[in-house]
GROMACS .gro file of C-alpha atoms in nm:
model
  436
    1MET     CA    1   3.271  -0.851   2.167
    2THR     CA    2   2.902  -1.008   2.142
    3ARG     CA    3   2.654  -1.114   1.924
    4ALA     CA    4   2.541  -0.735   1.830
    5GLU     CA    5   2.887  -0.727   1.728
    6ASP     CA    6   2.941  -1.037   1.601
    7PRO     CA    7   2.696  -1.384   1.491
    8GLN     CA    8   2.946  -1.591   1.673
    9HIS     CA    9   2.854  -1.494   1.983
   10VAL     CA   10   2.592  -1.546   2.236
   11ASN     CA   11   2.466  -1.233   2.373
   12PRO     CA   12   2.410  -1.277   2.716
   13HIS     CA   13   2.134  -1.042   2.759
   14TYR     CA   14   1.928  -1.202   2.426
   15LEU     CA   15   2.005  -1.521   2.634
   16ASP     CA   16   1.797  -1.468   2.918
   17HIS     CA   17   1.547  -1.348   2.784
   18VAL     CA   18   1.547  -1.715   2.623
   19VAL     CA   19   1.595  -1.883   3.008
   20THR     CA   20   1.295  -1.612   3.161
   21THR     CA   21   1.070  -1.760   2.818
   22SER     CA   22   1.112  -2.095   2.913
   23LYS     CA   23   1.038  -2.071   3.236
   24THR     CA   24   0.665  -2.045   3.040
   25HIS     CA   25   0.725  -2.233   2.727
   26ALA     CA   26   0.925  -2.520   2.603
   27VAL     CA   27   1.260  -2.389   2.408
   28GLU     CA   28   1.452  -2.616   2.202
   29ALA     CA   29   1.712  -2.639   1.992
   30SER     CA   30   1.512  -2.662   1.661
   31GLU     CA   31   1.920  -2.779   1.472
   32ASP     CA   32   2.199  -2.934   1.613
   33ILE     CA   33   2.401  -2.671   1.838
   34VAL     CA   34   2.754  -2.644   1.772
   35THR     CA   35   3.055  -2.462   1.841
   36GLY     CA   36   3.299  -2.232   1.573
   37SER     CA   37   3.557  -2.569   1.631
   38GLY     CA   38   3.266  -2.810   1.512
   39ILE     CA   39   3.224  -2.942   1.849
   40LYS     CA   40   2.779  -3.046   1.962
   41LEU     CA   41   2.642  -2.829   2.253
   42LEU     CA   42   2.330  -2.922   2.238
   43ALA     CA   43   2.166  -3.185   1.986
   44LYS     CA   44   1.829  -3.105   1.831
   45GLY     CA   45   1.534  -3.108   2.003
   46ALA     CA   46   1.760  -3.060   2.363
   47ARG     CA   47   1.633  -2.804   2.577
   48ILE     CA   48   1.808  -2.453   2.602
   49ASP     CA   49   1.703  -2.322   2.981
   50ALA     CA   50   1.887  -2.184   3.296
   51GLY     CA   51   2.043  -2.529   3.308
   52THR     CA   52   2.226  -2.469   2.962
   53ARG     CA   53   2.305  -2.092   2.959
   54GLU     CA   54   2.677  -2.128   3.104
   55ARG     CA   55   2.796  -2.386   2.788
   56LEU     CA   56   2.640  -2.129   2.520
   57LEU     CA   57   2.818  -1.849   2.657
   58GLN     CA   58   3.137  -1.973   2.717
   59HIS     CA   59   3.173  -2.073   2.274
   60LYS     CA   60   3.189  -1.880   1.949
   61LEU     CA   61   2.881  -2.056   1.713
   62SER     CA   62   2.884  -2.155   1.401
   63LYS     CA   63   2.526  -2.058   1.405
   64PRO     CA   64   2.382  -1.787   1.542
   65LEU     CA   65   2.163  -1.845   1.817
   66GLU     CA   66   1.875  -1.688   1.698
   67ASP     CA   67   1.853  -1.953   1.447
   68CYS     CA   68   1.883  -2.218   1.588
   69VAL     CA   69   1.583  -2.183   1.857
   70GLN     CA   70   1.211  -2.279   1.856
   71VAL     CA   71   0.991  -2.204   2.122
   72VAL     CA   72   0.695  -2.435   2.137
   73GLY     CA   73   0.355  -2.306   2.176
   74GLY     CA   74   0.511  -1.959   2.093
   75VAL     CA   75   0.397  -1.681   1.901
   76ILE     CA   76   0.206  -1.752   1.548
   77PRO     CA   77   0.070  -1.536   1.291
   78ALA     CA   78  -0.321  -1.639   1.420
   79ARG     CA   79  -0.304  -1.468   1.749
   80PHE     CA   80  -0.210  -1.133   1.573
   81GLU     CA   81  -0.562  -1.106   1.454
   82PRO     CA   82  -0.758  -1.064   1.780
   83VAL     CA   83  -0.477  -0.830   1.957
   84ALA     CA   84  -0.537  -0.622   1.590
   85GLN     CA   85  -0.894  -0.606   1.655
   86ALA     CA   86  -0.911  -0.487   2.001
   87LEU     CA   87  -0.661  -0.200   1.878
   88LEU     CA   88  -0.886  -0.135   1.582
   89GLU     CA   89  -1.221  -0.109   1.822
   90LYS     CA   90  -0.988   0.087   2.111
   91HIS     CA   91  -0.853   0.362   1.903
   92PRO     CA   92  -1.017   0.553   1.607
   93LEU     CA   93  -0.688   0.659   1.416
   94LEU     CA   94  -0.578   0.322   1.394
   95ARG     CA   95  -0.942   0.204   1.244
   96ALA     CA   96  -0.910   0.451   0.969
   97LEU     CA   97  -0.624   0.468   0.890
   98CYS     CA   98  -0.637   0.087   0.799
   99ALA     CA   99  -0.975   0.126   0.659
  100SER     CA  100  -0.928   0.000   0.349
  101GLN     CA  101  -1.262  -0.114   0.127
  102HIS     CA  102  -1.075  -0.282  -0.134
  103SER     CA  103  -0.792  -0.495   0.023
  104ARG     CA  104  -0.812  -0.804   0.287
  105PRO     CA  105  -0.883  -0.643   0.667
  106VAL     CA  106  -0.569  -0.541   0.841
  107PRO     CA  107  -0.638  -0.802   1.098
  108ALA     CA  108  -0.672  -1.134   0.823
  109SER     CA  109  -0.379  -0.958   0.648
  110LEU     CA  110  -0.174  -0.994   0.943
  111ALA     CA  111  -0.268  -1.353   1.054
  112SER     CA  112  -0.223  -1.469   0.649
  113LEU     CA  113   0.146  -1.367   0.733
  114SER     CA  114   0.447  -1.670   0.642
  115LEU     CA  115   0.653  -1.633   0.949
  116THR     CA  116   0.977  -1.900   0.938
  117LEU     CA  117   1.015  -2.062   1.331
  118PRO     CA  118   1.303  -1.828   1.395
  119MET     CA  119   1.132  -1.555   1.325
  120GLN     CA  120   0.804  -1.650   1.557
  121SER     CA  121   1.054  -1.749   1.819
  122LEU     CA  122   1.209  -1.449   1.824
  123LEU     CA  123   0.883  -1.229   1.828
  124THR     CA  124   0.789  -1.478   2.146
  125VAL     CA  125   1.073  -1.388   2.325
  126TYR     CA  126   1.078  -1.010   2.285
  127SER     CA  127   0.701  -0.996   2.355
  128GLU     CA  128   0.755  -1.237   2.661
  129PHE     CA  129   0.997  -0.980   2.787
  130LYS     CA  130   0.816  -0.669   2.825
  131GLN     CA  131   0.446  -0.616   2.882
  132ASP     CA  132   0.196  -0.513   2.567
  133ARG     CA  133   0.542  -0.526   2.336
  134LEU     CA  134   0.312  -0.778   2.161
  135LYS     CA  135   0.041  -0.509   2.123
  136HIS     CA  136   0.280  -0.247   2.083
  137SER     CA  137   0.469  -0.500   1.736
  138VAL     CA  138   0.112  -0.576   1.605
  139GLY     CA  139  -0.021  -0.209   1.601
  140VAL     CA  140   0.339  -0.111   1.399
  141ALA     CA  141   0.308  -0.397   1.189
  142MET     CA  142  -0.138  -0.251   1.096
  143LEU     CA  143   0.010   0.101   1.017
  144ALA     CA  144   0.299  -0.033   0.788
  145LEU     CA  145   0.079  -0.277   0.620
  146ALA     CA  146  -0.171  -0.003   0.592
  147LEU     CA  147   0.093   0.294   0.478
  148ALA     CA  148   0.236   0.094   0.205
  149ARG     CA  149  -0.055  -0.048   0.040
  150LYS     CA  150  -0.146   0.316   0.017
  151LEU     CA  151   0.199   0.423  -0.105
  152LEU     CA  152   0.283   0.126  -0.264
  153PRO     CA  153   0.019  -0.016  -0.446
  154GLY     CA  154   0.003  -0.348  -0.595
  155GLU     CA  155   0.359  -0.425  -0.433
  156ILE     CA  156   0.258  -0.729  -0.239
  157GLU     CA  157   0.576  -0.856  -0.120
  158ARG     CA  158   0.784  -0.549   0.005
  159GLN     CA  159   0.375  -0.461   0.175
  160ARG     CA  160   0.451  -0.760   0.337
  161LEU     CA  161   0.790  -0.777   0.444
  162LEU     CA  162   0.760  -0.400   0.591
  163CYS     CA  163   0.419  -0.551   0.827
  164THR     CA  164   0.651  -0.804   0.885
  165ALA     CA  165   0.914  -0.529   0.983
  166GLY     CA  166   0.721  -0.380   1.197
  167LEU     CA  167   0.662  -0.679   1.402
  168VAL     CA  168   0.977  -0.680   1.476
  169HIS     CA  169   1.128  -0.372   1.472
  170ASP     CA  170   1.234  -0.369   1.873
  171VAL     CA  171   1.416  -0.676   1.859
  172GLY     CA  172   1.726  -0.537   1.895
  173GLU     CA  173   1.575  -0.453   2.251
  174LEU     CA  174   1.669  -0.768   2.330
  175TYR     CA  175   2.025  -0.686   2.326
  176ILE     CA  176   2.027  -0.374   2.565
  177ASP     CA  177   2.083  -0.436   2.916
  178PRO     CA  178   1.724  -0.402   3.048
  179SER     CA  179   1.880  -0.202   3.330
  180TYR     CA  180   1.910   0.080   3.023
  181LEU     CA  181   1.517   0.030   2.901
  182ASP     CA  182   1.359   0.112   3.334
  183THR     CA  183   1.231   0.456   3.216
  184SER     CA  184   1.231   0.583   3.547
  185THR     CA  185   1.607   0.585   3.519
  186ARG     CA  186   1.769   0.865   3.389
  187LEU     CA  187   2.044   0.735   3.134
  188ASP     CA  188   2.321   0.993   3.056
  189ALA     CA  189   2.505   1.004   2.707
  190GLN     CA  190   2.712   0.732   2.768
  191LYS     CA  191   2.399   0.470   2.818
  192TRP     CA  192   2.168   0.623   2.598
  193ARG     CA  193   2.411   0.509   2.334
  194HIS     CA  194   2.306   0.133   2.449
  195ILE     CA  195   1.940   0.265   2.370
  196VAL     CA  196   2.011   0.409   2.059
  197SER     CA  197   2.232   0.131   1.899
  198HIS     CA  198   1.915  -0.118   1.905
  199PRO     CA  199   1.817  -0.026   1.585
  200VAL     CA  200   2.143  -0.163   1.444
  201VAL     CA  201   2.152  -0.454   1.653
  202GLY     CA  202   1.832  -0.556   1.519
  203HIS     CA  203   1.954  -0.455   1.164
  204ARG     CA  204   2.227  -0.715   1.215
  205VAL     CA  205   2.046  -0.971   1.412
  206LEU     CA  206   1.721  -0.987   1.113
  207LEU     CA  207   2.007  -0.968   0.815
  208HIS     CA  208   2.051  -1.330   0.748
  209MET     CA  209   1.789  -1.450   0.923
  210VAL     CA  210   1.555  -1.688   0.737
  211GLY     CA  211   1.210  -1.488   0.678
  212ALA     CA  212   1.347  -1.139   0.732
  213GLY     CA  213   1.637  -1.035   0.490
  214PRO     CA  214   1.758  -0.719   0.360
  215VAL     CA  215   1.436  -0.514   0.274
  216VAL     CA  216   1.299  -0.624   0.670
  217ALA     CA  217   1.676  -0.547   0.813
  218ASN     CA  218   1.695  -0.232   0.685
  219ALA     CA  219   1.341  -0.077   0.707
  220VAL     CA  220   1.403  -0.156   1.119
  221LEU     CA  221   1.816   0.015   1.079
  222GLN     CA  222   1.614   0.316   0.979
  223HIS     CA  223   1.316   0.338   1.243
  224HIS     CA  224   1.415   0.589   1.465
  225GLU     CA  225   1.522   0.830   1.133
  226ARG     CA  226   1.412   1.164   1.013
  227LEU     CA  227   1.447   1.350   0.682
  228ASP     CA  228   1.580   1.607   0.778
  229GLY     CA  229   1.875   1.396   0.956
  230PHE     CA  230   1.793   1.485   1.287
  231GLY     CA  231   1.668   1.127   1.387
  232TYR     CA  232   1.922   0.812   1.513
  233PRO     CA  233   2.144   0.591   1.511
  234ARG     CA  234   2.312   0.746   1.179
  235SER     CA  235   2.133   1.045   1.186
  236ILE     CA  236   2.064   1.000   0.778
  237SER     CA  237   1.870   1.275   0.600
  238ASP     CA  238   1.739   1.327   0.257
  239ASP     CA  239   1.754   1.016  -0.022
  240GLU     CA  240   1.971   0.818   0.270
  241PHE     CA  241   1.641   0.761   0.470
  242THR     CA  242   1.420   0.498   0.219
  243LEU     CA  243   1.053   0.594   0.168
  244ASP     CA  244   1.048   0.176   0.346
  245GLY     CA  245   1.280   0.355   0.651
  246GLN     CA  246   0.993   0.655   0.644
  247ILE     CA  247   0.711   0.411   0.645
  248LEU     CA  248   0.802   0.270   0.931
  249ALA     CA  249   0.925   0.526   1.101
  250VAL     CA  250   0.613   0.686   1.145
  251CYS     CA  251   0.465   0.398   1.207
  252GLU     CA  252   0.652   0.364   1.511
  253TRP     CA  253   0.615   0.730   1.566
  254LEU     CA  254   0.208   0.710   1.520
  255MET     CA  255   0.167   0.369   1.833
  256ALA     CA  256   0.397   0.583   2.039
  257LEU     CA  257   0.096   0.896   1.976
  258VAL     CA  258  -0.162   0.603   2.009
  259GLU     CA  259  -0.004   0.461   2.329
  260SER     CA  260   0.031   0.779   2.530
  261GLY     CA  261  -0.322   0.921   2.545
  262SER     CA  262  -0.548   1.138   2.408
  263ALA     CA  263  -0.569   1.330   2.041
  264PRO     CA  264  -0.315   1.139   1.905
  265LEU     CA  265  -0.439   1.310   1.525
  266ALA     CA  266  -0.388   1.679   1.681
  267ARG     CA  267  -0.033   1.575   1.832
  268ALA     CA  268   0.063   1.412   1.526
  269SER     CA  269  -0.072   1.700   1.304
  270MET     CA  270   0.103   1.964   1.543
  271ALA     CA  271   0.433   1.792   1.591
  272ALA     CA  272   0.417   1.756   1.194
  273ARG     CA  273   0.370   2.152   1.147
  274LEU     CA  274   0.584   2.267   1.481
  275ILE     CA  275   0.875   2.050   1.290
  276PRO     CA  276   0.857   2.009   0.920
  277GLY     CA  277   1.023   1.786   0.714
  278GLU     CA  278   1.079   1.526   0.903
  279PHE     CA  279   0.904   1.280   0.685
  280GLY     CA  280   0.826   1.322   0.298
  281PRO     CA  281   0.490   1.493   0.219
  282ALA     CA  282   0.357   1.215   0.059
  283LEU     CA  283   0.348   1.002   0.352
  284LEU     CA  284   0.229   1.260   0.599
  285GLU     CA  285  -0.083   1.286   0.352
  286ALA     CA  286  -0.140   0.945   0.300
  287VAL     CA  287  -0.156   1.019   0.705
  288SER     CA  288  -0.360   1.295   0.706
  289SER     CA  289  -0.636   1.226   0.453
  290ALA     CA  290  -0.649   0.869   0.544
  291SER     CA  291  -0.737   1.026   0.915
  292VAL     CA  292  -0.987   1.277   0.830
  293ASP     CA  293  -1.292   1.159   0.955
  294ALA     CA  294  -1.086   0.996   1.279
  295PRO     CA  295  -1.272   1.119   1.602
  296ASP     CA  296  -0.988   1.249   1.825
  297VAL     CA  297  -1.022   1.266   2.177
  298GLU     CA  298  -1.067   1.616   2.353
  299VAL     CA  299  -0.901   1.655   2.700
  300PRO     CA  300  -1.189   1.891   2.916
  301LEU     CA  301  -1.128   2.219   2.998
  302GLY     CA  302  -0.903   2.232   3.328
  303SER     CA  303  -0.783   1.878   3.294
  304GLY     CA  304  -0.424   1.820   3.288
  305ALA     CA  305  -0.177   2.086   3.407
  306SER     CA  306  -0.352   2.442   3.442
  307LEU     CA  307  -0.304   2.753   3.260
  308GLU     CA  308  -0.088   2.904   3.558
  309GLN     CA  309   0.158   2.609   3.502
  310ALA     CA  310   0.169   2.672   3.165
  311VAL     CA  311   0.299   3.082   3.146
  312PRO     CA  312   0.661   2.972   3.335
  313ARG     CA  313   0.704   2.651   3.106
  314ILE     CA  314   0.633   2.898   2.806
  315ALA     CA  315   0.859   3.180   2.974
  316ARG     CA  316   1.133   2.920   3.060
  317LEU     CA  317   1.119   2.789   2.630
  318ALA     CA  318   1.122   3.176   2.581
  319GLY     CA  319   1.413   3.167   2.794
  320THR     CA  320   1.654   2.909   2.658
  321LEU     CA  321   1.513   3.024   2.246
  322ARG     CA  322   1.676   3.409   2.381
  323ARG     CA  323   2.012   3.233   2.495
  324PHE     CA  324   2.040   3.061   2.234
  325ALA     CA  325   2.014   3.329   2.013
  326GLU     CA  326   2.252   3.521   2.202
  327SER     CA  327   2.508   3.264   2.162
  328ARG     CA  328   2.491   3.275   1.753
  329ASP     CA  329   2.846   3.477   1.753
  330TRP     CA  330   3.016   3.232   1.979
  331LEU     CA  331   2.817   2.954   1.790
  332ALA     CA  332   2.997   3.150   1.450
  333GLU     CA  333   3.355   3.133   1.600
  334ARG     CA  334   3.349   2.771   1.707
  335THR     CA  335   3.188   2.647   1.408
  336ALA     CA  336   3.428   2.857   1.162
  337GLN     CA  337   3.753   2.649   1.373
  338ALA     CA  338   3.573   2.363   1.408
  339GLY     CA  339   3.705   1.964   1.213
  340PRO     CA  340   3.443   1.839   0.997
  341GLU     CA  341   3.296   1.614   1.219
  342LEU     CA  342   3.220   1.843   1.512
  343ARG     CA  343   3.077   2.121   1.233
  344LYS     CA  344   2.817   1.787   1.171
  345VAL     CA  345   2.730   1.836   1.507
  346MET     CA  346   2.666   2.215   1.484
  347ASP     CA  347   2.496   2.187   1.152
  348ILE     CA  348   2.241   1.948   1.303
  349GLY     CA  349   2.202   2.084   1.588
  350LEU     CA  350   2.180   2.441   1.472
  351GLN     CA  351   1.960   2.352   1.211
  352ARG     CA  352   1.716   2.169   1.448
  353THR     CA  353   1.736   2.456   1.694
  354LEU     CA  354   1.639   2.772   1.455
  355ARG     CA  355   1.290   2.576   1.328
  356ILE     CA  356   1.213   2.467   1.687
  357GLN     CA  357   1.273   2.887   1.750
  358ALA     CA  358   1.067   2.955   1.407
  359SER     CA  359   0.758   2.707   1.533
  360PHE     CA  360   0.801   2.900   1.866
  361SER     CA  361   0.803   3.189   1.719
  362SER     CA  362   0.453   3.096   1.510
  363THR     CA  363   0.250   3.028   1.763
  364GLY     CA  364   0.309   3.424   1.905
  365LEU     CA  365   0.390   3.252   2.230
  366ASP     CA  366   0.735   3.440   2.266
  367ALA     CA  367   0.524   3.819   2.187
  368TYR     CA  368   0.327   3.800   2.538
  369SER     CA  369   0.445   3.867   2.887
  370PRO     CA  370   0.330   3.581   3.097
  371ASP     CA  371   0.081   3.823   3.299
  372LEU     CA  372  -0.087   3.968   2.998
  373LEU     CA  373  -0.066   3.591   2.850
  374LEU     CA  374  -0.251   3.422   3.139
  375GLY     CA  375  -0.500   3.714   3.091
  376GLU     CA  376  -0.645   3.703   2.806
  377LEU     CA  377  -0.615   3.293   2.776
  378ALA     CA  378  -0.834   3.339   3.114
  379VAL     CA  379  -1.086   3.600   2.977
  380LEU     CA  380  -1.105   3.340   2.669
  381GLY     CA  381  -1.202   3.071   2.829
  382ASP     CA  382  -1.193   2.821   2.554
  383ALA     CA  383  -1.164   2.466   2.600
  384LYS     CA  384  -1.056   2.380   2.268
  385VAL     CA  385  -0.750   2.659   2.270
  386HIS     CA  386  -0.661   2.545   2.667
  387ASN     CA  387  -0.579   2.271   2.501
  388GLU     CA  388  -0.400   2.352   2.194
  389ILE     CA  389  -0.209   2.559   2.468
  390MET     CA  390  -0.143   2.296   2.658
  391MET     CA  391  -0.027   2.028   2.302
  392LEU     CA  392   0.218   2.318   2.182
  393VAL     CA  393   0.414   2.365   2.543
  394GLY     CA  394   0.413   2.000   2.527
  395GLU     CA  395   0.562   1.919   2.239
  396MET     CA  396   0.828   2.215   2.250
  397GLU     CA  397   0.957   2.130   2.569
  398TRP     CA  398   0.985   1.739   2.482
  399ARG     CA  399   1.129   1.886   2.133
  400MET     CA  400   1.399   2.101   2.318
  401ARG     CA  401   1.481   1.754   2.570
  402GLU     CA  402   1.504   1.564   2.263
  403LEU     CA  403   1.756   1.841   2.133
  404GLU     CA  404   1.968   1.776   2.383
  405ARG     CA  405   1.961   1.444   2.464
  406GLY     CA  406   2.056   1.377   2.068
  407GLN     CA  407   2.343   1.703   2.097
  408ARG     CA  408   2.466   1.490   2.385
  409LEU     CA  409   2.493   1.116   2.246
  410ARG     CA  410   2.632   1.287   1.909
  411ALA     CA  411   2.893   1.518   2.149
  412SER     CA  412   2.979   1.138   2.365
  413LEU     CA  413   3.094   1.033   2.011
  414LEU     CA  414   3.303   1.316   1.941
  415ALA     CA  415   3.682   1.356   2.047
  416ASP     CA  416   3.682   1.508   2.465
  417SER     CA  417   3.812   1.839   2.303
  418ASP     CA  418   3.542   1.869   2.063
  419ALA     CA  419   3.273   1.686   2.279
  420GLN     CA  420   3.370   1.964   2.531
  421VAL     CA  421   3.263   2.266   2.276
  422ILE     CA  422   2.913   2.130   2.225
  423TYR     CA  423   2.849   2.054   2.621
  424GLU     CA  424   2.974   2.410   2.628
  425LEU     CA  425   2.713   2.508   2.428
  426ILE     CA  426   2.392   2.369   2.591
  427ALA     CA  427   2.518   2.519   2.925
  428ARG     CA  428   2.481   2.826   2.786
  429VAL     CA  429   2.115   2.782   2.653
  430ARG     CA  430   1.949   2.517   2.940
  431PRO     CA  431   1.740   2.739   3.158
  432PRO     CA  432   1.915   2.822   3.451
  433PRO     CA  433   1.841   2.582   3.812
  434GLU     CA  434   1.497   2.615   3.919
  435THR     CA  435   1.476   2.753   4.280
  436PRO     CA  436   1.278   2.578   4.573
   0.00000   0.00000   0.00000
């Protein structure tokens, strides 16, 4: 059992990040660190570094280590303002969403936050372990504050807590084997389970931490959920997905789009249009209305993937959805025979696939033969249409990968016989291997 399951145990991955931080900052015990049986391991002010690692791992503690760590010269709220200001200057969408005539500027509000010593130290360790993590955290916090101001007017304390949740929403990653976080590594369902656990771990760490508490922890727990039940880690839906959770989830999603490159507003709009129901209409309206004047970066015609490259990708999408349609009778038979847990997983996958199928059909792309589509688009020669087609294809491909990955993850939690039903369905609809 680790710190992820039991606060008395020290999580070795978290401790390794603390030791790494100790190479650039003095890391000290902010109070005596005592075992569950009352033995003092480290006195207040003692250094926490590679020399104390094994001693800390060998014992259960009377108090979570996170609550007893002080990083000297670490992240303080005053550091957030220049980071936030730089993000506003770089990203028009952030600038539009964070604009307000009646409130203190968002960067100044972040600088005025009051963070407890355990929260500052946790955020410092997090910002040290991954490049640009502080920028990402500050960006999500900025958006969380801006949207909370629009949707929760007058609720100053709740706005502050959601902003704080934005800063620490990903701290659960500190407790995961770093090899799983390597984006160049392909993860199977069992390994992916470690990744999707980070909201749960973050919730457990923050729930009783001074300066965080239930509001922050519960928002962090939901920051990858979706209103239609296709999020993680709990696949909650409807009223279970709180407004606080939706705000943080939208902000994390938007910041990922901003960081990914060009046209984040267009991509967000397309994603919301293609797969409706992930977030509530009031939240999407707040994003849409605030970003009306935000210019998106246009991609020039011919940049990136060409139309010729898009055609086989469209054909693969169409083929996958056709094979899904052909498997509906098989799926209905298996669903009728399934127990409640398997039926729930099958229904989640069915509803998401039907939405993708309806969205694909609504674009008209499945009505064309590849040669005809290529010819008509080439004749048009319209850079905007080209960009929209490429963006649409990319979004649909991402949604299909997300669907398969999500279903494999859910299947891995089922009994073997039930999991095999999900794996067989995936095999039925997947494109055949490409020939060299």
